[in-house]
PDB file of C-alpha atoms in Angstrom:
ATOM      1  CA  UNK A 487       4.238  -8.736  14.410  1.00 77.00           C
ATOM      2  CA  UNK A 488       0.799  -8.651  12.812  1.00 88.00           C
ATOM      3  CA  UNK A 489       0.952  -8.644   9.027  1.00 95.00           C
ATOM      4  CA  UNK A 490      -1.778  -7.071   6.964  1.00 98.00           C
ATOM      5  CA  UNK A 491      -3.201  -8.044   3.565  1.00 98.00           C
ATOM      6  CA  UNK A 492      -4.094  -5.578   0.821  1.00 98.00           C
ATOM      7  CA  UNK A 493      -7.564  -6.605  -0.278  1.00 98.00           C
ATOM      8  CA  UNK A 494      -6.975  -5.315  -3.810  1.00 98.00           C
ATOM      9  CA  UNK A 495      -5.004  -8.539  -4.235  1.00 98.00           C
ATOM     10  CA  UNK A 496      -8.269 -10.433  -3.719  1.00 97.00           C
ATOM     11  CA  UNK A 497     -10.460  -8.148  -5.826  1.00 97.00           C
ATOM     12  CA  UNK A 498     -11.514 -11.043  -8.071  1.00 95.00           C
ATOM     13  CA  UNK A 499     -12.702 -13.287  -5.256  1.00 96.00           C
ATOM     14  CA  UNK A 500     -16.463 -13.854  -5.312  1.00 94.00           C
ATOM     15  CA  UNK A 501     -17.213 -13.234  -1.623  1.00 96.00           C
ATOM     16  CA  UNK A 502     -15.546 -10.588   0.519  1.00 97.00           C
ATOM     17  CA  UNK A 503     -16.983 -12.172   3.666  1.00 97.00           C
ATOM     18  CA  UNK A 504     -15.506 -15.558   2.798  1.00 98.00           C
ATOM     19  CA  UNK A 505     -12.184 -13.973   1.899  1.00 98.00           C
ATOM     20  CA  UNK A 506     -11.990 -12.118   5.205  1.00 98.00           C
ATOM     21  CA  UNK A 507     -12.749 -15.253   7.200  1.00 98.00           C
ATOM     22  CA  UNK A 508     -10.134 -17.215   5.250  1.00 98.00           C
ATOM     23  CA  UNK A 509      -7.522 -14.534   5.875  1.00 98.00           C
ATOM     24  CA  UNK A 510      -8.248 -14.709   9.580  1.00 98.00           C
ATOM     25  CA  UNK A 511      -7.847 -18.499   9.519  1.00 98.00           C
ATOM     26  CA  UNK A 512      -4.514 -18.140   7.731  1.00 97.00           C
ATOM     27  CA  UNK A 513      -3.198 -15.940  10.532  1.00 96.00           C
ATOM     28  CA  UNK A 514      -3.841 -12.391   9.396  1.00 97.00           C
ATOM     29  CA  UNK A 515      -5.099  -9.948  11.999  1.00 97.00           C
ATOM     30  CA  UNK A 516      -5.405  -6.915   9.732  1.00 98.00           C
ATOM     31  CA  UNK A 517      -6.369  -5.998   6.198  1.00 98.00           C
ATOM     32  CA  UNK A 518      -5.880  -2.906   4.063  1.00 98.00           C
ATOM     33  CA  UNK A 519      -8.928  -1.794   2.142  1.00 98.00           C
ATOM     34  CA  UNK A 520      -9.185  -0.141  -1.257  1.00 97.00           C
ATOM     35  CA  UNK A 521     -11.539   2.372  -2.790  1.00 92.00           C
ATOM     36  CA  UNK A 522     -13.863  -0.076  -4.498  1.00 89.00           C
ATOM     37  CA  UNK A 523     -14.981  -1.493  -1.151  1.00 95.00           C
ATOM     38  CA  UNK A 524     -16.381   1.645   0.448  1.00 97.00           C
ATOM     39  CA  UNK A 525     -19.829   1.890  -1.161  1.00 95.00           C
ATOM     40  CA  UNK A 526     -21.390   0.640   2.101  1.00 97.00           C
ATOM     41  CA  UNK A 527     -18.980   1.421   4.952  1.00 98.00           C
ATOM     42  CA  UNK A 528     -21.322   0.138   7.663  1.00 98.00           C
ATOM     43  CA  UNK A 529     -21.650  -3.251   5.952  1.00 97.00           C
ATOM     44  CA  UNK A 530     -17.874  -3.406   5.538  1.00 98.00           C
ATOM     45  CA  UNK A 531     -17.412  -2.673   9.229  1.00 98.00           C
ATOM     46  CA  UNK A 532     -19.796  -5.523  10.100  1.00 98.00           C
ATOM     47  CA  UNK A 533     -17.986  -7.914   7.781  1.00 98.00           C
ATOM     48  CA  UNK A 534     -14.658  -7.077   9.400  1.00 98.00           C
ATOM     49  CA  UNK A 535     -16.084  -7.555  12.882  1.00 98.00           C
ATOM     50  CA  UNK A 536     -17.675 -10.872  11.941  1.00 98.00           C
ATOM     51  CA  UNK A 537     -14.334 -12.112  10.594  1.00 98.00           C
ATOM     52  CA  UNK A 538     -12.390 -10.918  13.635  1.00 98.00           C
ATOM     53  CA  UNK A 539     -10.251  -8.524  11.585  1.00 98.00           C
ATOM     54  CA  UNK A 540      -9.457  -4.812  11.703  1.00 98.00           C
ATOM     55  CA  UNK A 541      -8.690  -2.380   8.877  1.00 98.00           C
ATOM     56  CA  UNK A 542      -6.191   0.143  10.255  1.00 98.00           C
ATOM     57  CA  UNK A 543      -5.121   1.337   6.801  1.00 98.00           C
ATOM     58  CA  UNK A 544      -6.803   1.795   3.449  1.00 98.00           C
ATOM     59  CA  UNK A 545      -6.297   3.095  -0.062  1.00 98.00           C
ATOM     60  CA  UNK A 546      -8.584   5.774  -1.481  1.00 98.00           C
ATOM     61  CA  UNK A 547      -8.165   7.301  -4.908  1.00 98.00           C
ATOM     62  CA  UNK A 548      -7.398  10.992  -5.287  1.00 98.00           C
ATOM     63  CA  UNK A 549     -10.830  11.847  -6.673  1.00 96.00           C
ATOM     64  CA  UNK A 550     -12.492  10.119  -3.727  1.00 96.00           C
ATOM     65  CA  UNK A 551     -10.202  11.949  -1.320  1.00 98.00           C
ATOM     66  CA  UNK A 552     -11.045  15.343  -2.804  1.00 97.00           C
ATOM     67  CA  UNK A 553     -14.405  15.028  -1.023  1.00 97.00           C
ATOM     68  CA  UNK A 554     -12.461  14.906   2.212  1.00 98.00           C
ATOM     69  CA  UNK A 555     -15.463  15.128   4.538  1.00 97.00           C
ATOM     70  CA  UNK A 556     -17.067  12.093   2.901  1.00 97.00           C
ATOM     71  CA  UNK A 557     -13.765  10.204   3.003  1.00 98.00           C
ATOM     72  CA  UNK A 558     -13.397  10.928   6.709  1.00 98.00           C
ATOM     73  CA  UNK A 559     -16.911   9.643   7.369  1.00 98.00           C
ATOM     74  CA  UNK A 560     -15.917   6.336   5.763  1.00 98.00           C
ATOM     75  CA  UNK A 561     -12.751   6.290   7.855  1.00 98.00           C
ATOM     76  CA  UNK A 562     -14.726   6.776  11.065  1.00 98.00           C
ATOM     77  CA  UNK A 563     -17.358   4.178  10.183  1.00 98.00           C
ATOM     78  CA  UNK A 564     -14.872   1.452   9.266  1.00 98.00           C
ATOM     79  CA  UNK A 565     -12.328   2.229  11.982  1.00 98.00           C
ATOM     80  CA  UNK A 566      -9.479   3.175   9.656  1.00 98.00           C
ATOM     81  CA  UNK A 567      -6.550   5.053  11.181  1.00 98.00           C
ATOM     82  CA  UNK A 568      -4.497   6.023   8.118  1.00 98.00           C
ATOM     83  CA  UNK A 569      -5.443   6.411   4.455  1.00 98.00           C
ATOM     84  CA  UNK A 570      -2.914   6.274   1.632  1.00 98.00           C
ATOM     85  CA  UNK A 571      -3.573   7.654  -1.831  1.00 98.00           C
ATOM     86  CA  UNK A 572      -2.565   4.692  -4.021  1.00 98.00           C
ATOM     87  CA  UNK A 573      -1.528   6.399  -7.265  1.00 97.00           C
ATOM     88  CA  UNK A 574      -1.671   9.601  -9.322  1.00 97.00           C
ATOM     89  CA  UNK A 575      -5.184  10.559 -10.439  1.00 95.00           C
ATOM     90  CA  UNK A 576      -4.661  10.068 -14.186  1.00 95.00           C
ATOM     91  CA  UNK A 577      -2.441   8.470 -16.813  1.00 93.00           C
ATOM     92  CA  UNK A 578      -0.892  11.889 -17.494  1.00 94.00           C
ATOM     93  CA  UNK A 579       1.517  11.330 -14.628  1.00 94.00           C
ATOM     94  CA  UNK A 580       2.542   7.934 -15.911  1.00 89.00           C
ATOM     95  CA  UNK A 581       3.167   9.416 -19.354  1.00 88.00           C
ATOM     96  CA  UNK A 582       5.271  12.301 -18.076  1.00 86.00           C
ATOM     97  CA  UNK A 583       2.794  15.136 -18.609  1.00 90.00           C
ATOM     98  CA  UNK A 584       1.183  15.386 -15.159  1.00 94.00           C
ATOM     99  CA  UNK A 585       1.855  18.319 -12.847  1.00 96.00           C
ATOM    100  CA  UNK A 586       3.446  16.631  -9.852  1.00 97.00           C
ATOM    101  CA  UNK A 587       3.734  19.823  -7.833  1.00 97.00           C
ATOM    102  CA  UNK A 588       0.024  20.449  -8.248  1.00 97.00           C
ATOM    103  CA  UNK A 589      -0.684  16.903  -7.065  1.00 98.00           C
ATOM    104  CA  UNK A 590       1.684  17.325  -4.122  1.00 98.00           C
ATOM    105  CA  UNK A 591      -0.126  20.527  -3.116  1.00 98.00           C
ATOM    106  CA  UNK A 592      -3.481  18.747  -3.306  1.00 98.00           C
ATOM    107  CA  UNK A 593      -2.232  15.838  -1.207  1.00 98.00           C
ATOM    108  CA  UNK A 594      -0.898  18.315   1.357  1.00 98.00           C
ATOM    109  CA  UNK A 595      -4.332  19.908   1.674  1.00 98.00           C
ATOM    110  CA  UNK A 596      -5.959  16.509   2.163  1.00 98.00           C
ATOM    111  CA  UNK A 597      -3.271  15.545   4.661  1.00 98.00           C
ATOM    112  CA  UNK A 598      -3.873  18.677   6.702  1.00 98.00           C
ATOM    113  CA  UNK A 599      -7.608  17.933   6.860  1.00 98.00           C
ATOM    114  CA  UNK A 600      -6.936  14.359   7.967  1.00 98.00           C
ATOM    115  CA  UNK A 601      -4.504  15.560  10.615  1.00 98.00           C
ATOM    116  CA  UNK A 602      -7.083  18.014  11.932  1.00 98.00           C
ATOM    117  CA  UNK A 603      -9.524  15.093  12.206  1.00 98.00           C
ATOM    118  CA  UNK A 604      -6.971  13.053  14.155  1.00 98.00           C
ATOM    119  CA  UNK A 605      -6.243  10.653  11.299  1.00 98.00           C
ATOM    120  CA  UNK A 606      -3.135   9.814   9.330  1.00 98.00           C
ATOM    121  CA  UNK A 607      -2.681  10.361   5.618  1.00 98.00           C
ATOM    122  CA  UNK A 608      -0.035   9.382   3.114  1.00 98.00           C
ATOM    123  CA  UNK A 609       0.892   8.303  -0.386  1.00 98.00           C
ATOM    124  CA  UNK A 610       1.679   4.901  -1.897  1.00 98.00           C
ATOM    125  CA  UNK A 611       4.256   4.835  -4.690  1.00 98.00           C
ATOM    126  CA  UNK A 612       4.673   2.955  -7.925  1.00 97.00           C
ATOM    127  CA  UNK A 613       7.746   3.494 -10.140  1.00 97.00           C
ATOM    128  CA  UNK A 614       6.548   6.730 -11.732  1.00 96.00           C
ATOM    129  CA  UNK A 615       7.507   8.795  -8.687  1.00 97.00           C
ATOM    130  CA  UNK A 616      11.269   8.335  -9.054  1.00 97.00           C
ATOM    131  CA  UNK A 617      12.088  10.038 -12.349  1.00 94.00           C
ATOM    132  CA  UNK A 618      13.932  13.341 -12.017  1.00 93.00           C
ATOM    133  CA  UNK A 619      11.833  16.417 -12.783  1.00 94.00           C
ATOM    134  CA  UNK A 620      12.990  19.670 -14.337  1.00 89.00           C
ATOM    135  CA  UNK A 621      13.870  21.133 -10.953  1.00 88.00           C
ATOM    136  CA  UNK A 622      16.079  18.174 -10.090  1.00 93.00           C
ATOM    137  CA  UNK A 623      13.765  16.558  -7.546  1.00 96.00           C
ATOM    138  CA  UNK A 624      11.706  13.416  -7.897  1.00 97.00           C
ATOM    139  CA  UNK A 625       7.909  13.363  -7.574  1.00 98.00           C
ATOM    140  CA  UNK A 626       8.113  11.379  -4.318  1.00 98.00           C
ATOM    141  CA  UNK A 627      10.258  14.134  -2.797  1.00 98.00           C
ATOM    142  CA  UNK A 628       7.675  16.746  -3.762  1.00 98.00           C
ATOM    143  CA  UNK A 629       4.856  14.633  -2.345  1.00 98.00           C
ATOM    144  CA  UNK A 630       6.382  13.992   1.064  1.00 98.00           C
ATOM    145  CA  UNK A 631       7.689  17.540   1.421  1.00 97.00           C
ATOM    146  CA  UNK A 632       4.512  18.214   3.366  1.00 98.00           C
ATOM    147  CA  UNK A 633       4.813  17.056   6.978  1.00 98.00           C
ATOM    148  CA  UNK A 634       1.168  15.963   6.785  1.00 98.00           C
ATOM    149  CA  UNK A 635       1.824  13.403   4.022  1.00 98.00           C
ATOM    150  CA  UNK A 636       3.349  10.099   5.098  1.00 98.00           C
ATOM    151  CA  UNK A 637       4.858   7.514   2.768  1.00 98.00           C
ATOM    152  CA  UNK A 638       3.648   3.965   2.313  1.00 98.00           C
ATOM    153  CA  UNK A 639       6.670   2.488   0.554  1.00 98.00           C
ATOM    154  CA  UNK A 640       5.814  -0.136  -2.046  1.00 98.00           C
ATOM    155  CA  UNK A 641       9.324  -1.506  -1.904  1.00 98.00           C
ATOM    156  CA  UNK A 642       9.086  -3.764  -4.950  1.00 98.00           C
ATOM    157  CA  UNK A 643       8.025  -0.822  -7.104  1.00 98.00           C
ATOM    158  CA  UNK A 644      11.021   1.132  -5.787  1.00 98.00           C
ATOM    159  CA  UNK A 645      13.212  -1.731  -7.035  1.00 98.00           C
ATOM    160  CA  UNK A 646      11.320  -1.774 -10.354  1.00 97.00           C
ATOM    161  CA  UNK A 647      12.200   1.914 -10.688  1.00 97.00           C
ATOM    162  CA  UNK A 648      15.876   0.988 -10.520  1.00 97.00           C
ATOM    163  CA  UNK A 649      16.271   2.518  -7.081  1.00 98.00           C
ATOM    164  CA  UNK A 650      17.819   1.230  -3.856  1.00 98.00           C
ATOM    165  CA  UNK A 651      15.048   1.027  -1.227  1.00 98.00           C
ATOM    166  CA  UNK A 652      17.579   1.049   1.616  1.00 98.00           C
ATOM    167  CA  UNK A 653      18.979   4.373   0.411  1.00 98.00           C
ATOM    168  CA  UNK A 654      15.473   5.832   0.444  1.00 98.00           C
ATOM    169  CA  UNK A 655      14.897   4.421   3.930  1.00 98.00           C
ATOM    170  CA  UNK A 656      18.103   6.075   5.085  1.00 98.00           C
ATOM    171  CA  UNK A 657      16.965   9.426   3.683  1.00 97.00           C
ATOM    172  CA  UNK A 658      13.276   9.387   4.554  1.00 98.00           C
ATOM    173  CA  UNK A 659      12.784   6.642   7.129  1.00 98.00           C
ATOM    174  CA  UNK A 660      11.005   9.007   9.497  1.00 98.00           C
ATOM    175  CA  UNK A 661       8.333   9.578   6.832  1.00 98.00           C
ATOM    176  CA  UNK A 662       7.730   5.914   6.006  1.00 98.00           C
ATOM    177  CA  UNK A 663       4.833   4.613   8.110  1.00 98.00           C
ATOM    178  CA  UNK A 664       3.900   1.475   6.154  1.00 98.00           C
ATOM    179  CA  UNK A 665       5.604  -0.999   3.821  1.00 98.00           C
ATOM    180  CA  UNK A 666       4.028  -3.022   1.035  1.00 98.00           C
ATOM    181  CA  UNK A 667       5.528  -6.496   1.174  1.00 97.00           C
ATOM    182  CA  UNK A 668       5.574  -7.588  -2.454  1.00 97.00           C
ATOM    183  CA  UNK A 669       7.963  -9.919  -4.279  1.00 98.00           C
ATOM    184  CA  UNK A 670       9.377  -9.912  -7.806  1.00 98.00           C
ATOM    185  CA  UNK A 671       9.594 -13.156  -9.773  1.00 98.00           C
ATOM    186  CA  UNK A 672      12.860 -14.131 -11.480  1.00 97.00           C
ATOM    187  CA  UNK A 673      13.238 -12.611 -14.954  1.00 95.00           C
ATOM    188  CA  UNK A 674      10.981 -14.299 -17.478  1.00 96.00           C
ATOM    189  CA  UNK A 675       8.876 -16.104 -14.885  1.00 97.00           C
ATOM    190  CA  UNK A 676       5.275 -15.564 -13.752  1.00 97.00           C
ATOM    191  CA  UNK A 677       4.362 -13.648 -16.906  1.00 97.00           C
ATOM    192  CA  UNK A 678       0.693 -14.475 -16.271  1.00 97.00           C
ATOM    193  CA  UNK A 679       1.018 -12.648 -12.928  1.00 97.00           C
ATOM    194  CA  UNK A 680       2.815  -9.626 -14.445  1.00 97.00           C
ATOM    195  CA  UNK A 681       6.132 -10.822 -13.046  1.00 97.00           C
ATOM    196  CA  UNK A 682       5.140 -10.638  -9.389  1.00 98.00           C
ATOM    197  CA  UNK A 683       5.601 -13.498  -6.927  1.00 98.00           C
ATOM    198  CA  UNK A 684       4.324 -14.729  -3.585  1.00 98.00           C
ATOM    199  CA  UNK A 685       6.443 -13.332  -0.765  1.00 97.00           C
ATOM    200  CA  UNK A 686       9.502 -15.485  -0.219  1.00 95.00           C
ATOM    201  CA  UNK A 687       9.380 -17.138  -3.647  1.00 96.00           C
ATOM    202  CA  UNK A 688      10.837 -14.254  -5.622  1.00 97.00           C
ATOM    203  CA  UNK A 689      14.092 -12.357  -5.891  1.00 98.00           C
ATOM    204  CA  UNK A 690      13.822  -9.954  -2.942  1.00 98.00           C
ATOM    205  CA  UNK A 691      15.417 -10.808   0.407  1.00 97.00           C
ATOM    206  CA  UNK A 692      12.345  -9.942   2.441  1.00 96.00           C
ATOM    207  CA  UNK A 693      13.688 -11.334   5.712  1.00 95.00           C
ATOM    208  CA  UNK A 694      16.496  -8.778   5.607  1.00 96.00           C
ATOM    209  CA  UNK A 695      14.338  -6.040   4.115  1.00 97.00           C
ATOM    210  CA  UNK A 696      11.793  -6.295   6.930  1.00 96.00           C
ATOM    211  CA  UNK A 697      14.630  -6.107   9.463  1.00 96.00           C
ATOM    212  CA  UNK A 698      16.006  -3.042   7.658  1.00 97.00           C
ATOM    213  CA  UNK A 699      12.578  -1.393   7.575  1.00 97.00           C
ATOM    214  CA  UNK A 700      12.096  -1.979  11.284  1.00 96.00           C
ATOM    215  CA  UNK A 701      15.473  -0.427  12.008  1.00 97.00           C
ATOM    216  CA  UNK A 702      15.367   2.485   9.586  1.00 98.00           C
ATOM    217  CA  UNK A 703      11.718   3.559   9.298  1.00 98.00           C
ATOM    218  CA  UNK A 704       8.631   4.245  11.372  1.00 98.00           C
ATOM    219  CA  UNK A 705       6.645   1.579   9.542  1.00 98.00           C
ATOM    220  CA  UNK A 706       3.856   0.314  11.782  1.00 97.00           C
ATOM    221  CA  UNK A 707       2.181  -1.744   9.058  1.00 97.00           C
ATOM    222  CA  UNK A 708       3.639  -4.428   6.797  1.00 97.00           C
ATOM    223  CA  UNK A 709       1.062  -5.175   4.119  1.00 98.00           C
ATOM    224  CA  UNK A 710       1.178  -8.199   1.824  1.00 98.00           C
ATOM    225  CA  UNK A 711       0.302  -7.296  -1.747  1.00 98.00           C
ATOM    226  CA  UNK A 712       0.358  -8.942  -5.159  1.00 98.00           C
ATOM    227  CA  UNK A 713      -0.886  -6.852  -8.061  1.00 97.00           C
ATOM    228  CA  UNK A 714      -2.148  -9.770 -10.155  1.00 97.00           C
ATOM    229  CA  UNK A 715      -2.200 -13.132  -8.383  1.00 98.00           C
ATOM    230  CA  UNK A 716      -3.694 -16.047 -10.305  1.00 97.00           C
ATOM    231  CA  UNK A 717      -4.868 -17.309  -6.906  1.00 97.00           C
ATOM    232  CA  UNK A 718      -5.317 -14.683  -4.196  1.00 98.00           C
ATOM    233  CA  UNK A 719      -5.678 -17.218  -1.391  1.00 98.00           C
ATOM    234  CA  UNK A 720      -2.581 -19.132  -2.479  1.00 98.00           C
ATOM    235  CA  UNK A 721      -0.680 -15.846  -2.392  1.00 98.00           C
ATOM    236  CA  UNK A 722      -2.046 -15.039   1.063  1.00 98.00           C
ATOM    237  CA  UNK A 723      -1.212 -18.495   2.442  1.00 98.00           C
ATOM    238  CA  UNK A 724       2.269 -18.823   0.953  1.00 97.00           C
ATOM    239  CA  UNK A 725       3.264 -15.317   1.968  1.00 97.00           C
ATOM    240  CA  UNK A 726       2.209 -15.447   5.601  1.00 96.00           C
ATOM    241  CA  UNK A 727       3.624 -18.952   6.039  1.00 95.00           C
ATOM    242  CA  UNK A 728       6.931 -17.617   4.777  1.00 95.00           C
ATOM    243  CA  UNK A 729       7.135 -14.620   7.105  1.00 93.00           C
ATOM    244  CA  UNK A 730       5.962 -16.676  10.115  1.00 90.00           C
ATOM    245  CA  UNK A 731       9.165 -18.698   9.790  1.00 89.00           C
ATOM    246  CA  UNK A 732      11.194 -15.558  10.387  1.00 84.00           C
ATOM    247  CA  UNK A 733       9.664 -14.873  13.793  1.00 66.00           C
TER     248      UNK A 733
END
């Protein structure tokens, strides 16, 4: 299986071209882009080609996605197949005052436009999407109610929310088309990296979780991510070396 790498993890690296070539050397075949990289889509496409990588998935912020025609032009230029909105559009949602139904409706409209263009569209969770709302549902349930909105499950954030990711796979596996492979450090460790860990060095049983995801979901992409690595290349190397051992 080809693992991908979320380039947001390497946002502090000096050279994107060098980073892409290093990722290829480490054994990655794919990367997942993020909104800050799309100022010059043609140059990004050339950089990917030069490194021998593809970018089948990407993150674009909600405001960027609202100009759906422009977003789709980027998608076509870079060769992206599916875009995931990475988070709510403002801190209101994190603080409990955002209108999740309104956001879900907006994502559904974007998803329909992407579907019409022959592209996939979905949403990437954090922990905010799992608190019960007044109507009894969670934000993630509202968001994926639309058949045009897929789910990129950031499994570690599901765990951070106090939820069982396997239970969510059992309920909505047919809607999950990508998995973020992210590890959680033991309690009190890696404070300088916000408590995240390289894959295989933390507390999550990723060997079993990947097997569960393959069995229970439609995930076609398994994307390595670390929200705040002190060394993005170390994270990339350690993580892919770990999963390679699992076959």
